[in-house]
Coordinates of C-alpha atoms in Angstrom, one line a residue:
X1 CA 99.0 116.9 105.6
X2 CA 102.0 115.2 104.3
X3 CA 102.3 114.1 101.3
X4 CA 103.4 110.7 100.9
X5 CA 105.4 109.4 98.4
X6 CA 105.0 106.7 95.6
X7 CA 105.1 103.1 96.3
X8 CA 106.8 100.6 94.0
X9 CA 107.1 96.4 95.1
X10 CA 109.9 94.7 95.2
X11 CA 109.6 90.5 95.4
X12 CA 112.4 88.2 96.1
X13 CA 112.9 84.8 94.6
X14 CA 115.6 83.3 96.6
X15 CA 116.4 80.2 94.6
X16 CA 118.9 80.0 92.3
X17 CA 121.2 77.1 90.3
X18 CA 124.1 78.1 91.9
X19 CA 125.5 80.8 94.1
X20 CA 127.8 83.0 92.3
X21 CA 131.5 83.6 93.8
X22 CA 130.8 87.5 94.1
X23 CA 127.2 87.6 94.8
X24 CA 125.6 88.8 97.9
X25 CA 122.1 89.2 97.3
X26 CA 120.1 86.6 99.7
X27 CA 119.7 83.6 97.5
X28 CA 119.4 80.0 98.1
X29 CA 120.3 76.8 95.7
X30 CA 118.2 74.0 96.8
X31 CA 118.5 70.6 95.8
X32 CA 115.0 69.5 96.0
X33 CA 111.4 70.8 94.4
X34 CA 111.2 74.6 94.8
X35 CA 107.9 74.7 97.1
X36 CA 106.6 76.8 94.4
X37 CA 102.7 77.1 95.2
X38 CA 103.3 77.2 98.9
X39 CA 105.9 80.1 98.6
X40 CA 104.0 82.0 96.0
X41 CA 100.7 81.7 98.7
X42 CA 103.0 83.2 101.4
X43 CA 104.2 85.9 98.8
X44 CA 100.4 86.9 99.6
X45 CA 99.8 87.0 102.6
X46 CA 103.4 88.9 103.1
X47 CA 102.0 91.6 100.8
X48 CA 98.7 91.9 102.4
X49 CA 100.5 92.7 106.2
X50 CA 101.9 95.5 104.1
X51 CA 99.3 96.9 102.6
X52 CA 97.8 97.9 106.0
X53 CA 101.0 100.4 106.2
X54 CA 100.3 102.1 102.5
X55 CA 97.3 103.5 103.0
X56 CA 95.2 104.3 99.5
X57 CA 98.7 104.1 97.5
X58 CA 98.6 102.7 94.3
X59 CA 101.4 100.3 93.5
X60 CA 103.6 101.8 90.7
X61 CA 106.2 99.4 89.5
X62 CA 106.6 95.7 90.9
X63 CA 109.9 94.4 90.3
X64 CA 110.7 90.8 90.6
X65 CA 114.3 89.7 91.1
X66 CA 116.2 87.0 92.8
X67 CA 118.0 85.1 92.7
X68 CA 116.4 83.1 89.7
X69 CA 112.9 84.0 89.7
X70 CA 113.1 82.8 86.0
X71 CA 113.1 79.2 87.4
X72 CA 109.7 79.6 88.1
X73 CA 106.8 78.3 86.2
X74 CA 104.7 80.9 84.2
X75 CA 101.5 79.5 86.4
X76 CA 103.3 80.7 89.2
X77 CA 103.9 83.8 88.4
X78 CA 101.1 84.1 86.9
X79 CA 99.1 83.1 90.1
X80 CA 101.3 85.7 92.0
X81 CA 100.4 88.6 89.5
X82 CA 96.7 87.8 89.4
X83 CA 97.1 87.8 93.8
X84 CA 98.7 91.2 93.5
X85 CA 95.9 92.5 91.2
X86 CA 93.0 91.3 93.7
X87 CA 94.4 92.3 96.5
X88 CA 95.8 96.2 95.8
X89 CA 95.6 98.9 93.0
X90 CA 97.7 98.9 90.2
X91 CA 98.3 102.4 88.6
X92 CA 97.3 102.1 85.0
X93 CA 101.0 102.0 83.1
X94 CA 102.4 99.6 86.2
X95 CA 105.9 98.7 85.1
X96 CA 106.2 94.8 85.7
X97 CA 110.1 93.4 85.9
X98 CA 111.5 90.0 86.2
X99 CA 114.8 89.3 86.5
X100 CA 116.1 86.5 84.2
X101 CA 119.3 83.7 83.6
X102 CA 119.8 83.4 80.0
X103 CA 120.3 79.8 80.9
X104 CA 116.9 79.2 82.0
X105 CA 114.7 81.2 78.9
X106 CA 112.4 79.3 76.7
X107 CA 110.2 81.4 74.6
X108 CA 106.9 79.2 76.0
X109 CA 107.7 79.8 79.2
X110 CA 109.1 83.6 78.4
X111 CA 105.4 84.4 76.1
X112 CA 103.5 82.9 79.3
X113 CA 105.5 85.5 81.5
X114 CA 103.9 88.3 79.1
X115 CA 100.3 87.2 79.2
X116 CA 100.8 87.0 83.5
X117 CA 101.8 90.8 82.9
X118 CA 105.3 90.8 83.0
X119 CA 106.1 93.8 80.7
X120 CA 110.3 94.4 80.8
X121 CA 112.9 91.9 81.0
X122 CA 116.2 92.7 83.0
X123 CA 118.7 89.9 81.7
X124 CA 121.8 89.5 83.9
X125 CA 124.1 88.9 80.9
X126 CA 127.4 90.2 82.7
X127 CA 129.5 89.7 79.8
X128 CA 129.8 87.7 76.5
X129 CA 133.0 86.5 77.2
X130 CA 132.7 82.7 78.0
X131 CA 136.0 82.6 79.7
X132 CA 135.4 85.4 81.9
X133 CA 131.5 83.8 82.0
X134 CA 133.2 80.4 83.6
X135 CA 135.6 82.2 85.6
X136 CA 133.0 84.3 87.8
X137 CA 131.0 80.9 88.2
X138 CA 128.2 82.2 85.5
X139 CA 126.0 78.8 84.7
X140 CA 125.9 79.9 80.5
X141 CA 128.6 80.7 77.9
X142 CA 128.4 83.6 75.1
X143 CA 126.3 81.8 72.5
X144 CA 123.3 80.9 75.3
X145 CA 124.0 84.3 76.5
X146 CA 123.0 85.7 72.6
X147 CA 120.6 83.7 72.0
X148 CA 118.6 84.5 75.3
X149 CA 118.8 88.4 74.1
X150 CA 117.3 87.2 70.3
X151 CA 114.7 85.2 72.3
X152 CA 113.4 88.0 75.2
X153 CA 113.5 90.4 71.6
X154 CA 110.4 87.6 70.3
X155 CA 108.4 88.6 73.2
X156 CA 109.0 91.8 74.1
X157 CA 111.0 95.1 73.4
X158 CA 111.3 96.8 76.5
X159 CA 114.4 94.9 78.2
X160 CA 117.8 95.4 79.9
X161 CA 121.2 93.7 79.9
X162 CA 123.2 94.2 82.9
X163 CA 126.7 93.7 82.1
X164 CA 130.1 93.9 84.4
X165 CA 133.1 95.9 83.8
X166 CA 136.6 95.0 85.8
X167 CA 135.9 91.5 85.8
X168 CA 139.1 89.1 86.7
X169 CA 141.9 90.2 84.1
X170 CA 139.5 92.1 81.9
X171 CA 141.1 93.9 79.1
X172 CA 140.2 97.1 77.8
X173 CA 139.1 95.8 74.0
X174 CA 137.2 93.3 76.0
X175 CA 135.4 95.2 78.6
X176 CA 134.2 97.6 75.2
X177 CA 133.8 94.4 73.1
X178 CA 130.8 93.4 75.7
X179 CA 129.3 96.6 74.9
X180 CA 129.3 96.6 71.4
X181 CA 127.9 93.2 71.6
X182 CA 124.8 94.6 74.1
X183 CA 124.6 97.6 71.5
X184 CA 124.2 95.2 68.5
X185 CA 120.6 93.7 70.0
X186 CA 119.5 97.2 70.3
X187 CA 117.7 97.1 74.0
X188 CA 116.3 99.8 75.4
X189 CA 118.5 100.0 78.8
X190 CA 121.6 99.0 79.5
X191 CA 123.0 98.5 83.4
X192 CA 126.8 98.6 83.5
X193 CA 128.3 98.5 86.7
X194 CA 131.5 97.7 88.3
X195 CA 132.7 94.1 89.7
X196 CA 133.6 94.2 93.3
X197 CA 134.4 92.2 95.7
X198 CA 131.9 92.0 98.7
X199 CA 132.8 91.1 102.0
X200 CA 130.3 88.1 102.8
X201 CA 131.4 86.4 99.9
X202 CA 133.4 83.6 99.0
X203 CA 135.4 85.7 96.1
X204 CA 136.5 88.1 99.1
X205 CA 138.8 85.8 100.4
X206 CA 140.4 85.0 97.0
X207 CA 143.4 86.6 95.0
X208 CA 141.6 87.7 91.7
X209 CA 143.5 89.8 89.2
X210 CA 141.1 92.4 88.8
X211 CA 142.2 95.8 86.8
X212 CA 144.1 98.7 88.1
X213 CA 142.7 101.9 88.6
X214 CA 143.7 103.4 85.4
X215 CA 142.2 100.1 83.2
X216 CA 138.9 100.8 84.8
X217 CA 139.3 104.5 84.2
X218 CA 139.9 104.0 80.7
X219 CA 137.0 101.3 80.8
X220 CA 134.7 103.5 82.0
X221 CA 135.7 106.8 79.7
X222 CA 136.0 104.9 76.6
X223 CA 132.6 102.8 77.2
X224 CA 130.4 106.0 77.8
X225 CA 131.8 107.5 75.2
X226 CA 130.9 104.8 73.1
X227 CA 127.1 104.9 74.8
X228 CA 126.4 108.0 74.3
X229 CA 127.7 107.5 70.3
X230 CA 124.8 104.5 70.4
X231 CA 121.9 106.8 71.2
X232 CA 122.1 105.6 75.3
X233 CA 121.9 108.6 78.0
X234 CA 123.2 108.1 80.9
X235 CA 120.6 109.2 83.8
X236 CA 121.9 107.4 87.0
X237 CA 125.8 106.4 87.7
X238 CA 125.2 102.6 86.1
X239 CA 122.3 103.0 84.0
X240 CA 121.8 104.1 80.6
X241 CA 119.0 104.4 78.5
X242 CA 117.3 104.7 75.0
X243 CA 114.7 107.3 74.8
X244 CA 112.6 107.3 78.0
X245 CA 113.1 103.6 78.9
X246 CA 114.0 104.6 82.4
X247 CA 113.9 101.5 85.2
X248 CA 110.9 103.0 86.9
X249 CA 111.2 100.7 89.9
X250 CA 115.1 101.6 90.5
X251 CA 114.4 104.8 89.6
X252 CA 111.6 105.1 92.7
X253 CA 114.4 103.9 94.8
X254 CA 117.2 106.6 93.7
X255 CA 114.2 109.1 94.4
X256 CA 114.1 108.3 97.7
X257 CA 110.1 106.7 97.0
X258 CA 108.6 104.3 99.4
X259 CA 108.4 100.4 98.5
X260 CA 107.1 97.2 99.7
X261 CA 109.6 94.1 100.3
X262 CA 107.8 90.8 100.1
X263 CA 109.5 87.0 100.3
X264 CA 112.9 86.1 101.7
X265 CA 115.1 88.2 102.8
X266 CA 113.2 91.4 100.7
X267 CA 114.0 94.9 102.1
X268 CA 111.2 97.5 102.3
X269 CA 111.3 101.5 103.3
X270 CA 107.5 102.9 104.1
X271 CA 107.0 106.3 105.3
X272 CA 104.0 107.1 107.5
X273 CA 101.4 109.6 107.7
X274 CA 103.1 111.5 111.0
X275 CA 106.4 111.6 108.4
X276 CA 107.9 108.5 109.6
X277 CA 110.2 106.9 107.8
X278 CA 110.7 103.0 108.5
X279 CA 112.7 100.1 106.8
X280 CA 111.6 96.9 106.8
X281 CA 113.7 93.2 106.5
X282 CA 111.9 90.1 106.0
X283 CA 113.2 86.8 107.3
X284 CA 115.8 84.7 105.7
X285 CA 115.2 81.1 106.8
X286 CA 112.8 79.7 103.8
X287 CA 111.5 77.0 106.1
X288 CA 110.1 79.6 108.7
X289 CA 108.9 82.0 105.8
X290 CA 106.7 79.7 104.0
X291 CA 105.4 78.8 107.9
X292 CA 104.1 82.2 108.3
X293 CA 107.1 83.9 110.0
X294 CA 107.8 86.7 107.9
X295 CA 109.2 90.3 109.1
X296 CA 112.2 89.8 110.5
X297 CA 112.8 93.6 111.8
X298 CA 111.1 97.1 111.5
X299 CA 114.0 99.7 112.2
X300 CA 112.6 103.2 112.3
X301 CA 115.3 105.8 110.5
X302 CA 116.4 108.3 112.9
X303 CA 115.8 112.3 111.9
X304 CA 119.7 112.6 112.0
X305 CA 120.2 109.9 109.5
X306 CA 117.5 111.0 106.8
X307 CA 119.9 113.5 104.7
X308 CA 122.2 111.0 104.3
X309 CA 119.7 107.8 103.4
X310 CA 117.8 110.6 101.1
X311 CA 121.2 111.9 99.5
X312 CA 122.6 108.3 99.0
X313 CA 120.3 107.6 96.7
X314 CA 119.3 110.7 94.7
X315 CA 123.4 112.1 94.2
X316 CA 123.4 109.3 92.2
X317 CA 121.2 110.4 89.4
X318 CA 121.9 113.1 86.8
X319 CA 119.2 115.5 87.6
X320 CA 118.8 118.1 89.4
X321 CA 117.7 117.6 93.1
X322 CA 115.3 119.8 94.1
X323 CA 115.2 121.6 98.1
X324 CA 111.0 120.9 97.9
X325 CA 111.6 117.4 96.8
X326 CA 114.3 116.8 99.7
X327 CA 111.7 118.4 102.3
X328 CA 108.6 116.2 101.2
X329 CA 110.6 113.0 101.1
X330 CA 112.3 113.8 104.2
X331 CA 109.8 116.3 106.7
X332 CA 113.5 117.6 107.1
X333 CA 113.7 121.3 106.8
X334 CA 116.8 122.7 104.4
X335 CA 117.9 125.0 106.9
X336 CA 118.8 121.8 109.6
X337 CA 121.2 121.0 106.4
X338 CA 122.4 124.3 105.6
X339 CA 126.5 123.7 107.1
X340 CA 126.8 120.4 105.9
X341 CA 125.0 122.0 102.3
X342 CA 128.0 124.5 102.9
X343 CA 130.6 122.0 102.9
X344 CA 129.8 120.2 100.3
X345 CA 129.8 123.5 98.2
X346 CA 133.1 124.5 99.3
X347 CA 134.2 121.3 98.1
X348 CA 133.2 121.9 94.4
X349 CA 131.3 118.3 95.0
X350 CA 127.7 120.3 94.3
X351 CA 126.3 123.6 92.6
X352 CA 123.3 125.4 94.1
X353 CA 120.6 127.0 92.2
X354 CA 117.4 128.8 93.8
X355 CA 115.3 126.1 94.0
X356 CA 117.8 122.8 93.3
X357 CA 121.1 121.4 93.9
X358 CA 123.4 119.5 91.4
X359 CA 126.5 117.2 91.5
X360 CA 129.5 118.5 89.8
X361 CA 131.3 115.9 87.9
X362 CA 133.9 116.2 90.8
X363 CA 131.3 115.3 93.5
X364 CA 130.2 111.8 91.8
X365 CA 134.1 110.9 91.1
X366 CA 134.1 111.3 95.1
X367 CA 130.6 110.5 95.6
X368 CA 131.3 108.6 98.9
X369 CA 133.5 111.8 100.0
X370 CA 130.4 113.8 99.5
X371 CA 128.1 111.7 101.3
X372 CA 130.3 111.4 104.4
X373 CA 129.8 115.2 104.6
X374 CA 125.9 114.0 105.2
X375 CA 126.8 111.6 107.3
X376 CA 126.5 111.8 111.3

């Protein structure tokens, strides 16, 4: 029998104060009510069409991100945790995430969040520079952004910042001064990814004066460096940590785990019992959604694309990936991968041991080089 693998949920909050110039995450800024108590209820009812593809799965993580689901009122998320508790099993150390604007955190509110079962906070600080803050359309300046980090610490102490580097004429000192700043409120992760410019956009279309190659470079040297001084290990190309305080939820994801998309635009990826593997999209239009109308595709992945969807995430970690793990999360024997393994060796992009493969530090400075070698 195959054994499937564990299940995290991911819920989207599509409403936001206003779209940022470089986001493209499905979000949506209305300028009436939020419909709340409706869209929470529909939340539900998405989850329990789910369920019915889990089997006896318990739910490990449940991460809730946006958009701003931090513009929602503690009884609603509270309604939505207590829904998610009477309708599925919860394994006992469930991580619970909400994502959150430091613009919109009061410490009511925020304590309320705790009691529903929210247990991390993931703040999306980007950087404490209130120039930079204003230039990339951020709602908040520095001192709202500090004080939201000395608020969250009240409540809880298991929370992120996720901060920017290569933001619109970013200096060096600057990019490291955001750092420090994170460092100083001592929390226990730390996402740190690069700006880019997405395509569907409206910062595509515009001439920003981003860094060159060798400013981000030195960015990016200098700044781990000065992580890894601060007690934080890097485990995933983005993500660093203090002591185990791993993103359990993303962490699913980069393990090639199974999770359930509910609300607006959510993406999912099941696998079922016969070892398929399918991805889910749920629909866009808000009005339709809270009418009932809620998948808006099932695509089943192709046996030919699963070493690529399976390396795509997992090369992005640093661990070792190991050739049982590939074959349970895949039903993909090693030996149909065994030329483009090959390859990739050749390359210097990967090592091989008996029972694992790793990246070299060559392969995840040409990470998208590597994957292309899994690609068909």
């Amino acid at each position: 029998m195959l054994k499937l693998p564990p299940i995290s949920l991911y819920i989207h909050i599509p409403w936001c104060i206003k779209k940022c110039g470089y986001c493209d995450f499905y979000s949506y800024v209305s300028k009436k009510k939020i419909p709340e108590e409706k869209y929470i209820s529909n939340l539900l009812k998405d989850l329990e069409k789910d369920l019915k593809l889990i089997y006896t799965r318990k739910i490990n993580n449940i991460f809730i991100g946006g958009g701003t689901p931090s513009l929602l009122h503690h009884k609603s998320i509270e309604n939505l945790i207590t829904g998610i508790k009477k309708r599925t099993k919860l394994s006992k150390f469930t991580e619970i995430t909400i994502e959150s604007n430091p613009k919109l955190i009061e410490y009511k509110r925020f304590k309320n969040y705790k009691k529903s079962g929210i247990n991390r906070f993931s703040l999306g600080i980007q950087t404490f520079n209130s120039n930079l803050l204003k230039k990339i359309e951020r709602t908040y300046n520095k001192n709202e952004a500090i004080k939201a980090i000395k608020e969250v610490k009240k409540i809880n102490n298991n929370f992120n910042i996720d901060l920017m580097y290569g933001l619109p004429n970013q200096s060096l000192k600057n990019a490291l001064s955001d750092l420090k700043y994170a460092v100083k409120y001592n929390p226990t992760h730390i996402s740190w990814y690069q700006f880019t410019l997405e395509p569907n956009t409206s910062f595509y279309k515009k001439k920003l004066n981003l860094p060159c190659e060798n400013i981000i470079f030195q960015i990016l040297h200098q700044g781990e460096k000065f992580l890894k001084k601060s007690g934080y290990i890097k485990y995933e190309i983005s993500s660093y940590m203090k002591l185990q305080y791993k993103c359990r939820h993303n962490l699913n994801y980069w393990n090639f785990g199974d999770y359930i998309g509910i609300g607006c635009g959510a993406h999912g990826k099941i696998t079922k019992i016969n070892g398929d593997i399918i991805r889910t999209i749920k629909n866009k239009n808000i009005n339709q959604f809270i009418n009932g109308k809620y998948l808006n595709s099932k695509k089943l992945i192709l046996e030919k694309d699963k070493p690529f969807e399976y390396f795509m995430n997992t090369f992005r970690l640093y661990q070792p990936i190991y050739k049982k793990h590939f074959q349970e999360r895949t039903n993909i024997s090693i030996n149909q991968i065994k030329n483009n393994v090959k390859k990739a060796l050749e390359k210097k992009y990967i090592i091989e041991n008996k029972d694992s493969w790793e990246t070299t530090k060559k392969g995840k400075i040409f990470l998208n080089s590597l994957l292309e070698i899994f690609l068909n």
